Amino acid sequence: KAGVTQTPRYLIKTRGQQVTLSCSPISGHRSVSWYQQTPGQGLQFLFEYFSETQRNKGNFPGRFSGRQFSNSRSEMNVSTLELGDSALYLCASSFSGDRDQYFGPGTRLLVL
Amino acid sequence: GNSVTQMEGPVTLSEEAFLTINCTYTATGYPSLFWYVQYPGEGLQLLLKATKADDKGSNKGFEATYRKETTSFHLEKGSVQVSDSAVYFCALISNFGNEKLTFGTGTRLTIIP
């Protein structure tokens, strides 16, 4: 069974631009969560989607948004990028009702 | 709110040494507890878990026991290998319908041959 895939793996953007990251969950998994990992703040929860609905949201500004499609694939968008948005963005999927979350390799975003 | 406190790193051990990485938590109710491992340049891998008090999670020689009385979930391995070098994260999910993982700060482990 294929694991969680994330595209792109690496991204370089400049301040003020916007970016869209993609996540394809494990087949059959309907829950997708996003996390931001930085050296200073560690791993922080962004949001979780289940059946195309945002079910939980972390403490991030409105510049961070996401969505989920009917095939459970998810995207997250960051608008008006800031230098502090440079991070590894991790996506995780889980089967409905199971708390085991399986992570993708991440997208490393560098904002210049 | 929920929080996880992990042993400060980095930790450096010789091959075949005994490993303990301490983890304590604060949470309401009865959370599920996890250990994740992150190898260089990769995402997180679920190492082991425990879902109720006194449960012992185990995988690849690693073990951790859910201790409700001390709110702890310490990771142990009897004989570490160079391939165990990685960053280890303790995490929890609250039992109240919120699937958000709360992570500790991570402990970097280096095993010397």
XYZ file of C-alpha atoms in Angstrom:
225
model
C 0.000 0.000 0.000
C 1.440 3.380 -0.968
C 2.208 5.818 1.827
C 1.287 9.452 2.192
C 2.729 11.521 -0.634
C 3.381 15.239 -0.616
C 4.246 17.533 -3.480
C 6.374 19.388 -4.059
C 9.177 18.237 -1.752
C 11.025 21.547 -1.863
C 9.873 25.054 -2.609
C 11.491 28.475 -2.622
C 9.290 31.562 -2.584
C 9.709 35.255 -1.852
C 7.887 37.338 0.719
C 4.390 38.348 -0.313
C 3.869 35.424 -2.665
C 1.416 32.620 -2.053
C 1.987 28.878 -2.120
C -0.110 25.726 -2.437
C 1.032 22.377 -1.064
C -0.567 19.058 -1.906
C -1.057 15.868 0.083
C -2.374 12.495 -1.071
C -3.357 10.255 1.848
C -3.046 6.511 2.131
C -5.791 4.806 0.172
C -8.904 4.460 2.325
C -7.877 7.150 4.808
C -10.401 9.967 5.054
C -8.782 12.181 7.673
C -5.910 14.470 6.677
C -4.040 16.697 9.128
C -1.392 19.329 8.493
C 1.495 20.279 10.789
C 4.210 22.902 10.640
C 7.683 22.006 11.906
C 10.243 24.689 12.706
C 13.389 24.612 14.870
C 11.988 27.297 17.149
C 8.358 26.221 17.592
C 8.660 22.495 16.984
C 5.660 20.637 15.584
C 2.441 22.615 15.546
C -0.981 21.544 14.356
C -2.481 23.576 11.526
C -5.802 21.894 10.706
C -7.550 18.609 10.089
C -9.987 17.682 7.345
C -12.407 14.811 7.260
C -14.828 14.126 4.422
C -14.107 17.510 2.828
C -14.887 19.403 6.057
C -12.448 21.152 8.340
C -12.927 19.416 11.655
C -10.212 21.012 13.778
C -8.059 24.105 13.498
C -4.871 25.202 15.233
C -3.763 28.695 16.225
C -2.517 30.022 12.915
C -3.516 33.241 11.148
C -6.092 33.265 8.383
C -3.305 33.355 5.778
C -3.133 29.604 6.298
C -6.017 27.743 4.717
C -6.769 24.329 3.382
C -9.278 22.146 1.675
C -10.011 18.526 1.009
C -11.381 16.978 -2.147
C -13.848 14.140 -2.563
C -10.980 11.677 -3.120
C -9.534 12.746 0.274
C -6.571 14.530 -1.279
C -5.863 17.772 0.516
C -4.208 21.054 -0.245
C -3.017 23.807 2.025
C -2.466 27.367 0.938
C -0.418 30.109 2.514
C -1.012 33.613 1.223
C 1.179 36.692 1.632
C 4.195 34.659 2.691
C 6.399 35.889 5.515
C 9.977 34.905 6.333
C 8.702 33.090 9.422
C 6.648 30.746 7.263
C 9.845 28.933 6.288
C 9.318 25.450 7.653
C 8.785 21.790 6.943
C 5.068 21.224 6.327
C 3.939 17.732 7.162
C 0.736 16.032 6.178
C -0.651 13.019 8.017
C -3.542 10.729 7.209
C -5.553 8.345 9.330
C -8.371 5.889 8.924
C -11.740 6.983 10.220
C -11.979 6.203 13.908
C -8.321 5.174 14.222
C -5.930 7.564 15.905
C -2.763 6.293 14.245
C -1.569 9.096 11.999
C 0.806 8.293 9.136
C 3.013 11.091 7.938
C 4.305 12.006 4.523
C 7.907 13.120 3.876
C 6.956 16.779 4.073
C 7.347 19.856 1.902
C 10.251 22.070 2.847
C 9.335 25.710 2.182
C 11.944 28.450 2.158
C 10.735 32.050 2.049
C 13.329 34.623 0.975
C -4.710 22.567 27.551
C -2.710 19.506 26.608
C 1.083 19.510 26.807
C 3.996 17.088 26.499
C 7.351 17.556 28.211
C 10.275 15.634 26.851
C 13.778 14.999 28.060
C 16.158 17.625 26.750
C 18.670 16.470 24.180
C 20.847 15.800 22.494
C 21.558 12.337 23.823
C 24.718 10.512 22.768
C 25.218 6.836 23.569
C 27.562 4.057 22.572
C 26.255 1.125 20.573
C 24.569 -1.544 22.745
C 23.921 0.914 25.593
C 20.554 1.122 27.360
C 18.310 3.975 26.286
C 15.707 5.927 28.237
C 14.011 9.062 26.923
C 11.673 10.608 29.475
C 8.250 11.917 28.563
C 5.539 13.324 30.827
C 2.218 14.793 29.820
C -0.648 16.987 30.949
C -4.070 16.261 29.519
C -7.689 16.063 30.508
C -9.338 12.685 30.482
C -7.553 9.657 29.094
C -5.347 10.555 26.149
C -3.745 8.133 23.704
C 0.066 8.319 23.814
C 2.544 7.916 20.967
C 6.224 7.881 20.151
C 7.230 9.034 16.686
C 10.707 8.894 15.132
C 12.125 11.208 12.479
C 15.180 10.214 10.475
C 17.207 12.932 8.713
C 15.365 14.447 5.775
C 12.228 12.412 6.356
C 8.768 12.771 7.856
C 7.618 11.204 11.097
C 7.161 7.469 11.548
C 4.864 6.053 14.184
C 7.099 3.969 16.450
C 4.662 2.755 19.106
C 1.515 3.724 20.960
C -0.605 3.031 24.032
C -4.261 3.886 24.403
C -5.026 3.227 28.080
C -3.374 3.103 31.479
C -0.816 0.299 32.008
C -0.730 -0.514 28.291
C 2.745 -1.231 26.967
C 3.545 -0.252 23.400
C 6.458 -1.972 21.694
C 8.133 -2.058 18.297
C 11.644 -2.738 16.931
C 12.980 -3.362 20.455
C 11.574 -0.082 21.819
C 9.028 -0.091 24.641
C 6.982 2.460 26.556
C 4.381 1.973 29.298
C 1.418 4.300 29.852
C 1.655 5.311 33.531
C -1.388 7.311 34.541
C -0.293 7.736 38.161
C 2.899 9.520 37.096
C 1.498 10.862 33.774
C 4.510 9.417 31.990
C 5.315 7.457 28.830
C 9.085 6.927 28.894
C 10.737 5.323 25.862
C 13.255 2.517 26.505
C 15.438 0.182 24.493
C 17.784 -2.374 25.930
C 20.545 -2.236 23.327
C 20.714 0.625 20.845
C 22.222 0.451 17.369
C 23.778 3.092 15.144
C 20.665 2.883 12.957
C 18.574 4.163 15.900
C 20.146 7.608 15.528
C 17.220 9.961 14.895
C 14.944 12.481 16.589
C 12.260 11.004 18.833
C 8.969 12.756 19.589
C 6.513 11.946 22.338
C 2.934 12.930 21.514
C -0.650 12.622 22.681
C -4.159 12.845 21.346
C -6.875 13.955 23.715
C -9.775 11.632 24.249
C -12.379 14.259 23.489
C -13.013 13.966 19.785
C -10.080 16.137 18.748
C -7.609 14.339 16.519
C -4.877 16.941 16.916
C -1.522 15.503 17.956
C 0.278 17.508 20.643
C 4.028 16.917 20.420
C 6.956 17.274 22.761
C 9.994 19.209 21.591
C 11.824 16.116 20.373
C 15.015 14.424 21.571
C 17.914 13.993 19.182
C 19.643 10.652 19.717
C 23.095 9.854 18.339
C 24.597 6.373 18.664
C 28.350 6.054 18.375
C 29.841 2.764 17.068
